[in-house]
Coordinates of C-alpha atoms in Angstrom, one line a residue:
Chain A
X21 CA 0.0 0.0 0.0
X22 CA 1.7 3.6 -0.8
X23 CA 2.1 5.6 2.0
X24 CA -0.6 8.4 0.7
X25 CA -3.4 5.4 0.7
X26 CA -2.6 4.3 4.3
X27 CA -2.4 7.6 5.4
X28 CA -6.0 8.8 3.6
X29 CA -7.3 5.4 5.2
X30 CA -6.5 6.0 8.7
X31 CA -7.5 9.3 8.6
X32 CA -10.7 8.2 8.1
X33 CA -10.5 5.3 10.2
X34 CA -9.5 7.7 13.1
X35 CA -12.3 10.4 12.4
X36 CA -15.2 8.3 11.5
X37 CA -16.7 6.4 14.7
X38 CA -19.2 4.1 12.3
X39 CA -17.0 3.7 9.7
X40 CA -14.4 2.6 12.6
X41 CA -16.8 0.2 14.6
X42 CA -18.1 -1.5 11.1
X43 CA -14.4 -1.5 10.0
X44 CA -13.3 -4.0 13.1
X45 CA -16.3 -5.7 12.7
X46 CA -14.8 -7.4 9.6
X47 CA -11.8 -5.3 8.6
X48 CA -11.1 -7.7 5.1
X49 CA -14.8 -7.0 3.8
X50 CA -14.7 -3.3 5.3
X51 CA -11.4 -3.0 3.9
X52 CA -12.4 -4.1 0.6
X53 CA -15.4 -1.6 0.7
X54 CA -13.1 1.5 1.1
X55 CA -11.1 0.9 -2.1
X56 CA -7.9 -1.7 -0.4
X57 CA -6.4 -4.4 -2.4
X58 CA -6.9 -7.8 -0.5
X59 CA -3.2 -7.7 0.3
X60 CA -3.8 -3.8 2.0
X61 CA -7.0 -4.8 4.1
X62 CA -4.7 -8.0 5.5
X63 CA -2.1 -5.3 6.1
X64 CA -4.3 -3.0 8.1
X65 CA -6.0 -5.6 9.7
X66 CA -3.1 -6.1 12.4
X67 CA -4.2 -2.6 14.0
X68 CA -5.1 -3.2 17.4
X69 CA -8.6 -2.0 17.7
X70 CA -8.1 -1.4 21.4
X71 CA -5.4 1.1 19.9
X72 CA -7.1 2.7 17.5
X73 CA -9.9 3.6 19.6
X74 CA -7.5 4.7 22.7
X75 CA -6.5 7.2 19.9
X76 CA -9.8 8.3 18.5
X77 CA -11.5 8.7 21.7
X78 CA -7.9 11.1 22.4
X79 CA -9.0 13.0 19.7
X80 CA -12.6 13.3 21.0
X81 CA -11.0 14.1 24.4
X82 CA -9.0 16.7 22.7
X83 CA -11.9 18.4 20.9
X84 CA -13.7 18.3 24.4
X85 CA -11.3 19.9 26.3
X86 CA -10.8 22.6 23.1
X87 CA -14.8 23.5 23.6
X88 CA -15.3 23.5 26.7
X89 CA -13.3 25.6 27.4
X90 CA -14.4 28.5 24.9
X91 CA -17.7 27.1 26.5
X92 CA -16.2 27.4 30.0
X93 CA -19.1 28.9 31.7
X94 CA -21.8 26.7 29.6
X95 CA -20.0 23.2 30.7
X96 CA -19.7 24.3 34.5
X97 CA -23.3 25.4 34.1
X98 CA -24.6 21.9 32.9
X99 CA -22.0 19.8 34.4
X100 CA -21.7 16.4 33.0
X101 CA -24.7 16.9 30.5
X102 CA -22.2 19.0 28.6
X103 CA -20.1 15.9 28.0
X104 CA -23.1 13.8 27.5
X105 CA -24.6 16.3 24.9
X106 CA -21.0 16.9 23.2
X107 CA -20.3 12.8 22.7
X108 CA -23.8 12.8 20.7
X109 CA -23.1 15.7 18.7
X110 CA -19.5 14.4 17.7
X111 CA -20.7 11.2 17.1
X112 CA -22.0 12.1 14.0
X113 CA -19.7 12.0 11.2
X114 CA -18.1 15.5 10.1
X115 CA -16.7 15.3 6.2
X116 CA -13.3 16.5 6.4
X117 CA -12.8 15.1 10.0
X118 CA -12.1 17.2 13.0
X119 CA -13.3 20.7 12.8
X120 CA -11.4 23.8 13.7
X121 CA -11.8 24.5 17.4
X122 CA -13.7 27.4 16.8
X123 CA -15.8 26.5 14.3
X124 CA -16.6 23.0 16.9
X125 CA -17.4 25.6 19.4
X126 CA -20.1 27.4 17.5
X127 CA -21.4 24.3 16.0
X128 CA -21.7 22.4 18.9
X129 CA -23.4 25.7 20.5
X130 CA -26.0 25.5 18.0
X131 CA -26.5 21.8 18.4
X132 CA -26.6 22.2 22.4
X133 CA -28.8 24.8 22.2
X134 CA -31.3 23.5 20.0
X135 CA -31.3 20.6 22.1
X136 CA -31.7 22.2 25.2
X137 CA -35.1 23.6 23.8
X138 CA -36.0 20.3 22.7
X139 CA -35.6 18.3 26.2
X140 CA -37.1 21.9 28.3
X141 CA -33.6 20.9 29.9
X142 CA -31.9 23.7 32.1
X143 CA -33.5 27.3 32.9
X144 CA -34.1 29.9 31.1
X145 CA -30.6 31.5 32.2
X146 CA -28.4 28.2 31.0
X147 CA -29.3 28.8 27.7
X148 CA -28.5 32.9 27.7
X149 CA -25.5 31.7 29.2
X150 CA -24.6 29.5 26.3
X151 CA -26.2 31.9 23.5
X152 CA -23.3 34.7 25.3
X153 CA -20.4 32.3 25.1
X154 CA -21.8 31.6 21.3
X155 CA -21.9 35.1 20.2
X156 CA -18.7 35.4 22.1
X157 CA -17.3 32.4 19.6
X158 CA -18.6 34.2 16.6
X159 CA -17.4 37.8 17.6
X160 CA -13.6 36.4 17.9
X161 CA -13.5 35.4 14.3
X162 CA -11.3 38.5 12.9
X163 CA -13.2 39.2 9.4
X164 CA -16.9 39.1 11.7
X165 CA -17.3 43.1 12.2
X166 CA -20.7 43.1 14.1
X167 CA -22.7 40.4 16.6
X168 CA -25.3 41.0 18.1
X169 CA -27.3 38.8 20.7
X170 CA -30.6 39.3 22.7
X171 CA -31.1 37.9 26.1
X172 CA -34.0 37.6 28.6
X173 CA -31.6 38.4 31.4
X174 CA -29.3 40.7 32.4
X175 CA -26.7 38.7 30.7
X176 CA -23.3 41.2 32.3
X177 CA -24.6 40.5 35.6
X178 CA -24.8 36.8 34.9
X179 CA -21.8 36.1 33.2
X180 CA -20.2 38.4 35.9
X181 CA -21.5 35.7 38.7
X182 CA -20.5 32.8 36.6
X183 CA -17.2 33.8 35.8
X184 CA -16.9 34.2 39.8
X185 CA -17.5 31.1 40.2
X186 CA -20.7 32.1 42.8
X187 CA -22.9 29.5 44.4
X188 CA -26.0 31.0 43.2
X189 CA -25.9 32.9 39.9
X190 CA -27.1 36.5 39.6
X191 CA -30.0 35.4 37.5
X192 CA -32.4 38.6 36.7
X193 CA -34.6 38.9 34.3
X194 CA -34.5 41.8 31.9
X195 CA -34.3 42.0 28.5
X196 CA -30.4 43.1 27.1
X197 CA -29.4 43.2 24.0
X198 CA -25.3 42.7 23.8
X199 CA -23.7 43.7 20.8
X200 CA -19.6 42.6 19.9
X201 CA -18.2 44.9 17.2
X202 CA -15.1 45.3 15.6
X203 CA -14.6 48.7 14.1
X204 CA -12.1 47.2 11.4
X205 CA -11.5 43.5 9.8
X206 CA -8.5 42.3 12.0
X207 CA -9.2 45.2 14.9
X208 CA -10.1 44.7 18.5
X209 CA -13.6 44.1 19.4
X210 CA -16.0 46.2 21.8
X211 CA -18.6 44.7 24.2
X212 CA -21.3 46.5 25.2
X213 CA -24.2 45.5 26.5
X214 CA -28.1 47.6 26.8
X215 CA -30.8 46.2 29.3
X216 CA -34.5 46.8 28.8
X217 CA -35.1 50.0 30.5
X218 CA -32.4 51.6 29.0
X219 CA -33.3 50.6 25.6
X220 CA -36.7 51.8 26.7
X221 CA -35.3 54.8 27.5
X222 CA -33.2 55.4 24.2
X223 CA -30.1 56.7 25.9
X224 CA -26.8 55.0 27.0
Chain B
X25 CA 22.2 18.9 4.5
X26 CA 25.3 17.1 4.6
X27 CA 26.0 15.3 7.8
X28 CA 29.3 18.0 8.2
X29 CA 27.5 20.6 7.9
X30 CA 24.6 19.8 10.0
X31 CA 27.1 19.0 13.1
X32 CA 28.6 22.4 12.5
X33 CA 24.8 24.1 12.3
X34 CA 23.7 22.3 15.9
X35 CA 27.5 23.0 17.7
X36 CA 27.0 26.7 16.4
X37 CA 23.3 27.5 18.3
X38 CA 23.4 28.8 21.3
X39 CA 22.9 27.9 24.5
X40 CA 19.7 29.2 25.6
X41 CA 18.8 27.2 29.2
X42 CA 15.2 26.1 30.8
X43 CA 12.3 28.2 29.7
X44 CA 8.1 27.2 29.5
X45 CA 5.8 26.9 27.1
X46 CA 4.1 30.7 26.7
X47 CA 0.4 30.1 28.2
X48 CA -1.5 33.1 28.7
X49 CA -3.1 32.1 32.1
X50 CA 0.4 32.8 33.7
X51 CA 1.6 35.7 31.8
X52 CA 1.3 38.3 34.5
X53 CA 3.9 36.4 36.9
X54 CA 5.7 35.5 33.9
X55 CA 7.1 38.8 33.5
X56 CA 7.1 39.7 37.2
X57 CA 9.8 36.8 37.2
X58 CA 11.1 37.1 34.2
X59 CA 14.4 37.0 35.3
X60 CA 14.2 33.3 36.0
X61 CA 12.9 31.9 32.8
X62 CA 15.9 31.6 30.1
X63 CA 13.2 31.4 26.9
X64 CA 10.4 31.0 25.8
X65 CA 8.3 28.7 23.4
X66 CA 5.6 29.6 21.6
X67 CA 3.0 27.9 19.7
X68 CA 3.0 29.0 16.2
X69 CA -0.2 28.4 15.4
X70 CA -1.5 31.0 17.6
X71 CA -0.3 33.8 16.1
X72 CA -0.6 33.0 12.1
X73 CA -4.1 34.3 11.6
X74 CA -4.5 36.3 15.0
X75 CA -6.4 39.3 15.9
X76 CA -4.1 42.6 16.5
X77 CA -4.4 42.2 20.2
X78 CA -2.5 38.3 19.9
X79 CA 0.5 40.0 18.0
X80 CA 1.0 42.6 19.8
X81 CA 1.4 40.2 23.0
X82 CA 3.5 38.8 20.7
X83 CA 6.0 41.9 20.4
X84 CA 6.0 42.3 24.1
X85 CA 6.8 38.8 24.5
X86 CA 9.9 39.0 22.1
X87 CA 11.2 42.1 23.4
X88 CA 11.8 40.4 27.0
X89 CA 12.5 37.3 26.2
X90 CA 13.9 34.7 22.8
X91 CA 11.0 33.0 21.9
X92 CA 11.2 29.8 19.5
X93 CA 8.6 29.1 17.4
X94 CA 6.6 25.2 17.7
X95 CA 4.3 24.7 15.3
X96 CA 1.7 22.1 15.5
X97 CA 0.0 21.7 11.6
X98 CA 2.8 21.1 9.0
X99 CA 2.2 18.0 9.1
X100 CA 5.6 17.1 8.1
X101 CA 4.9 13.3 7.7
X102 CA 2.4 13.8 5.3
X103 CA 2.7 11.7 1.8
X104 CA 0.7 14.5 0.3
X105 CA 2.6 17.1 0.6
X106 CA 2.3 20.4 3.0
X107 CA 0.2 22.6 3.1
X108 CA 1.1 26.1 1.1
X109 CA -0.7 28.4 3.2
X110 CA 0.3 27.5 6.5
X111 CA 3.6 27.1 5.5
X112 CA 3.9 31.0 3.6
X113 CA 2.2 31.9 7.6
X114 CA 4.8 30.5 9.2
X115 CA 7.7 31.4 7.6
X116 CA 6.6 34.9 7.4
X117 CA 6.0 34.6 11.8
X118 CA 9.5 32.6 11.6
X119 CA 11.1 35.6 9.5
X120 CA 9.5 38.4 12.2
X121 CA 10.9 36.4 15.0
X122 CA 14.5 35.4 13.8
X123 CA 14.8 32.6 15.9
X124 CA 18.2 30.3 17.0
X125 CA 16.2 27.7 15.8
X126 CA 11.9 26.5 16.0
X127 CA 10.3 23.1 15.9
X128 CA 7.5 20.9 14.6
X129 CA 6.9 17.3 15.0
X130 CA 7.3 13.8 13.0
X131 CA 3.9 12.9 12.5
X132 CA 0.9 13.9 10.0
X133 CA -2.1 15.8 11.0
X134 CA -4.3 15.1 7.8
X135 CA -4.7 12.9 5.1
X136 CA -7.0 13.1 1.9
X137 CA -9.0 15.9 2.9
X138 CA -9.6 14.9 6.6
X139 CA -8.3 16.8 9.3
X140 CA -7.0 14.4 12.3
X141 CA -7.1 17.0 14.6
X142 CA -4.0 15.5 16.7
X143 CA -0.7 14.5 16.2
X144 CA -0.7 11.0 14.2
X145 CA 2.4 8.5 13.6
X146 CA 3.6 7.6 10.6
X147 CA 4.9 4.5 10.0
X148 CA 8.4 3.6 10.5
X149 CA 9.5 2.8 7.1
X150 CA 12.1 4.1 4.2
X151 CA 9.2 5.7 2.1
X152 CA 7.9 7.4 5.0
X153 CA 11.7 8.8 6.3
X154 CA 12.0 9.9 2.3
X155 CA 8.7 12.2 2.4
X156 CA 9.6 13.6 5.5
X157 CA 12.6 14.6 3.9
X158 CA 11.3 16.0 0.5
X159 CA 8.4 17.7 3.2
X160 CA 11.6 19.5 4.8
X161 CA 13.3 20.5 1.6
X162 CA 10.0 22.0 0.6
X163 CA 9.9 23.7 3.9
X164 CA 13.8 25.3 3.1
X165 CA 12.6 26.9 0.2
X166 CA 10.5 29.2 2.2
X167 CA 12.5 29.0 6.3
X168 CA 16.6 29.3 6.4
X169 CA 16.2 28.9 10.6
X170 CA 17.6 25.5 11.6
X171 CA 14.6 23.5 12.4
X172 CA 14.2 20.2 14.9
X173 CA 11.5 17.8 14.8
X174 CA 9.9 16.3 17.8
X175 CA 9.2 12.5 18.9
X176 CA 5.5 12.4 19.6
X177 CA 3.6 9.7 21.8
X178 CA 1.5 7.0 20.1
X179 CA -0.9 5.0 20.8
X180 CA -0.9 2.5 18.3
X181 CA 2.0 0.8 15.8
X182 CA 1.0 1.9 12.2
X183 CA 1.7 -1.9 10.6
X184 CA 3.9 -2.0 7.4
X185 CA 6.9 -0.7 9.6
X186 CA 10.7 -1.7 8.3
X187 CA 12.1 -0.6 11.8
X188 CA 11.7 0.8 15.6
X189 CA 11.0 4.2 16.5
X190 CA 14.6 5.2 17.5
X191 CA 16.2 4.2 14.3
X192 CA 13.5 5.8 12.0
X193 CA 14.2 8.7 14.2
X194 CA 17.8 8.5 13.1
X195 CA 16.7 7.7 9.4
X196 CA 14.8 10.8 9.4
X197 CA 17.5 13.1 11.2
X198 CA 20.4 11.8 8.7
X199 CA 17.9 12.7 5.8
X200 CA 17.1 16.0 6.6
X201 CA 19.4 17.2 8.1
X202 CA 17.6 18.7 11.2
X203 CA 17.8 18.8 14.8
X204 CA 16.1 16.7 17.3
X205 CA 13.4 18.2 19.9
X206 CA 13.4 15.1 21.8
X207 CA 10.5 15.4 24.3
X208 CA 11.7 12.9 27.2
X209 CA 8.0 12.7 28.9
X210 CA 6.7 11.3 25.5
X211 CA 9.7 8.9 25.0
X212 CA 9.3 8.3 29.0
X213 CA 5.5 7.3 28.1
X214 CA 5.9 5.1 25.0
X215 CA 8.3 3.2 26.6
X216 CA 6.1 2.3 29.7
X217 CA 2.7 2.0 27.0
X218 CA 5.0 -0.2 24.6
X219 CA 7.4 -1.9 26.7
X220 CA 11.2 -1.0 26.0
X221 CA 13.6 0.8 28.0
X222 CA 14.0 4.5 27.4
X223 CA 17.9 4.1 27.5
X224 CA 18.2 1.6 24.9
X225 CA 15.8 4.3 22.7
X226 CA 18.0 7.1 24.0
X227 CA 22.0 5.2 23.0
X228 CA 19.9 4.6 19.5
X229 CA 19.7 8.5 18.7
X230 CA 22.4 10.5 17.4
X231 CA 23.0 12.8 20.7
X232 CA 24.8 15.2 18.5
X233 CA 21.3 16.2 17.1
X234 CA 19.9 16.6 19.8
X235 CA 18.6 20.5 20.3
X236 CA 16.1 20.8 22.5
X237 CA 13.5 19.0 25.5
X238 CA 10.6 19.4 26.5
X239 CA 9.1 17.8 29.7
X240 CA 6.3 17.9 32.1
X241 CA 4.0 15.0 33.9
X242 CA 0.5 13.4 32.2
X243 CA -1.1 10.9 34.1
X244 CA -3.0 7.6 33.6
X245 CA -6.4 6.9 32.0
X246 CA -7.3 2.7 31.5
X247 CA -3.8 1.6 32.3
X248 CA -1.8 3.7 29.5
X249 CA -0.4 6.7 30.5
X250 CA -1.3 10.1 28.5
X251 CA 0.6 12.8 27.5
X252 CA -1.7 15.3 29.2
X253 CA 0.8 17.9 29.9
X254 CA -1.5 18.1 33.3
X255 CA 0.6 17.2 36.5
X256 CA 4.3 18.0 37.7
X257 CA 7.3 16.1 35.9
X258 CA 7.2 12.9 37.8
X259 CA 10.8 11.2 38.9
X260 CA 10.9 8.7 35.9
X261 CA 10.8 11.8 33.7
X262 CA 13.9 13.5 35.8
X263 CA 15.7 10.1 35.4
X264 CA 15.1 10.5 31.2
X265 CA 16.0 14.1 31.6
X266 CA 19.5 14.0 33.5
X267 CA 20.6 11.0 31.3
X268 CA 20.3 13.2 28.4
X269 CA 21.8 16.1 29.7
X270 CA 24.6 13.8 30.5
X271 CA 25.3 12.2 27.1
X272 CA 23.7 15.2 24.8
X273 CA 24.8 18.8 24.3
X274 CA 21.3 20.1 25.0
X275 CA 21.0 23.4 23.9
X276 CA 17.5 24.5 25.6
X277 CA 14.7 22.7 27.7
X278 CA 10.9 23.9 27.7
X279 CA 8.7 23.0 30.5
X280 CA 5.3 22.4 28.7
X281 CA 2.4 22.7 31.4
X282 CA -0.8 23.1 29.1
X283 CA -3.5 22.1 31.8
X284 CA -4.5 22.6 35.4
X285 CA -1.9 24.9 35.8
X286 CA -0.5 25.7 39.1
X287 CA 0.5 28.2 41.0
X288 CA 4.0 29.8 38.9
X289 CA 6.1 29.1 42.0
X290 CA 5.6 25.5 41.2
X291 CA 6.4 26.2 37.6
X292 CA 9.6 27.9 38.3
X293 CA 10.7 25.1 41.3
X294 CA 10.1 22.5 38.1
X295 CA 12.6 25.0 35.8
X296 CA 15.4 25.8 38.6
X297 CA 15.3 22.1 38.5
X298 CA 16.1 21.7 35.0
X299 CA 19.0 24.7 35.2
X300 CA 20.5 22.8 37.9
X301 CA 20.9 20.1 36.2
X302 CA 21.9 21.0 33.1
X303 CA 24.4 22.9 35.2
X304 CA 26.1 19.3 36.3
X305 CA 26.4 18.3 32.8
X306 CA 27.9 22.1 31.8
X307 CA 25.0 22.3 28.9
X308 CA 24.6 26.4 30.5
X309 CA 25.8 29.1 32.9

């Protein structure tokens, strides 16, 4: 087998949880299936699938740690759901393997959100929480100029508590809207954030 | 490279002593002791595409300290060939830095359009010591800065091999001519997860190349140990460490503390550790 084919085949092997479990099911068949000679799915087939999956579940491990922590406050919210939530959503099979960290982040934001509505798991304020860090993700890509996010609490004090690491979060409930905005493509970005009375009120 | 001329590179670089791995968590005590860390590594990929508030930390790092470049993504094992982009990045952050020398790792990060996302081995064969190679010359075109690749742990044995780690190692060195960045906690770890004595691997490589270490304490997970960069170097890893002082002329050794990072005192008690015994060995000052 040239070196390019192996390398293309474990790549996939490594990325791809169902093609991975069907592949050490019957790695000769399997083998055949993803384009090996007989004599190449032989060859692979003395990988220790104990090995291989030490290694991919490091890479899902790796991707974890990557998230959570641009979704520091999120995971610490939800505790071990996070996890539990984040091995479903990287279950599925990504084309072109493992994503870039940010990118995972916002994905798996959307995919945790969206869930979260689905199973009426954790308050109102866990899912602000997540929709901050989110916008957050977004507004650190350099070429994103403006994001803007609307919460049903006062997302500043909240985060504020998180971050602290308080026992009980400052949870109030009044509409914000937080905006990111870079003034220029590659410049710094500024946070501000405008709770309901003010926006009532029209001034700063 | 000719073998000559790479012997007279390595003697040439300087001595630079026991720095850390840059991590932004401790950068406030890291210049408030600044005076006790010799260097600095940094992780390339964090400042090829970064907002203006990543380089300028960047300028104030390199105007306190030498900072050597270790990049993550070049994917240097790769059959394929490198990636352009990435490659024209870090040159040009290699260029703005000007270091004594900077470092990626023998192993491939993607293959056919998938991203691996981690560090993967190659396997130890001819072909794959030959790519490596035409992957460095490629990289020469672009970086003059003598550059040393990195052993990397490994979970599994990529089959097809022609030979052990140790002497692909040496294949790939003799090659291309570069340096070794031989990280003693990972060679510490695939000898406990593969069962071999370090110090057989260790008399296998040519000491003359070696550069550079990097060290620092993982822990256990299903009875193989990990390369978590988590926890203080343990003893075996001191063991790997002052052998290799002893027999090589180390030019520099990084402590790389990535997670559950501790208080800096600890960080610096782990480096005066290193000096001192680099000291015995007369590697630096």
């Amino acid at each position: 087998m040239g070196l390019a084919e192996l390398q293309r085949t474990l790549a996939r092997i490594y990325t791809d949880a169902e093609l991975r479990e069907r592949y050490f099911g019957d790695p000769l068949k399997v083998g055949r299936e993803i384009g090996l000679s007989a004599e190449d799915a032989r060859l692979l087939s003395q990988m220790s699938a104990a090995q291989v999956n030490s290694f991919a579940d490091s890479l899902h491990n790796k991707r974890l740690l990557g998230v959570g922590k641009l979704l520091a406050m999120t995971r610490r919210a939800l505790g071990e759901r996070f996890d539990a939530h984040f091995r479903r959503y990287a279950a599925a099979h990504v084309q072109g393997g493992t994503p870039q960290y940010l990118d995972d982040a916002r994905k798996f934001a959307t995919y945790l959100e969206n869930s979260l509505r689905e199973e009426r798991i954790g308050s109102g304020w866990t899912l602000d929480l997540l929709r901050f860090e989110k916008a957050r993700v977004k507004a650190a890509d350099p070429k994103r100029r403006v994001v803007a996010a609307f919460f049903r609490h006062d997302i500043s004090r909240l985060v504020r508590s998180v971050a602290r690491k308080e026992e009980t979060p400052t949870v109030v409930k009044r509409a914000t809207l937080a905006l990111w905005v870079r003034a220029k493509r590659h410049g710094p970005v500024r946070y501000s954030a405008f709770s309901a009375p003010r926006l009532l009120g029209g001034g700063k | 490279m000719a073998a000559a001329e790479a012997e007279r590179v390595f003697s040439g670089l300087p001595a630079l002593g026991v720095g850390v791995g840059f991590r932004e968590p401790f950068r406030g005590d890291l210049f408030l002791q600044r005076d006790r860390v010799d260097f600095l590594e940094i992780t390339a990929d964090h400042y090829l595409d970064a907002p203006p508030e990543k380089l300028r930390e960047l300028e104030l790092l390199a105007e306190h300290f030498t900072l050597v470049p270790h990049a993550l993504n070049l994917s240097l094992a790769s059959a394929e060939g490198l990636d352009r982009d990435y490659l024209k990045k870090l040159a040009r952050l290699v260029r703005r830095l000007n270091p004594p020398w900077w470092s990626d790792h023998v192993a491939f990060t993607r293959a056919g359009g998938v991203d691996i996302g981690h560090l993967s081995p190659t396997v130890y064969s001819a072909e794959a010591a030959r790519v490596i190679a035409r992957n460095v010359e490629t990289v020469r075109e672009l970086i003059d800065a003598p550059l040393i690749l990195e052993n990397i742990t490994y979970m599994l044995t990529v089959p097809g091999g022609e030979s052990g780690e140790a002497e692909f190692l040496r294949d790939v060195l003799e090659r291309t001519g570069c340096g070794l960045l031989l990280d003693v906690t990972n060679l510490h770890i695939n000898s406990v997860n593969h069962g071999y004595d370090w110090r057989d691997f260790l008399r296998a490589l040519p000491s003359e190349r070696i550069v550079q270490l990097h060290f620092v304490g993982g822990h256990w997970h299903d009875g193989v140990l990990v390369d978590s960069h988590s926890h203080p170097t343990p003893e075996d890893v001191w063991a790997v460490m002052d052998e290799t002082l002893r027999s090589a002329p180390v030019k520099g050794v990084i402590l790389e503390r990535d997670e559950n990072i501790p208080p800096f005192s600890e960080i610096l008690r782990e480096l005066d550790r290193a000096r001192s015994l680099g000291r015995k060995y007369g590697r630096w000052d």
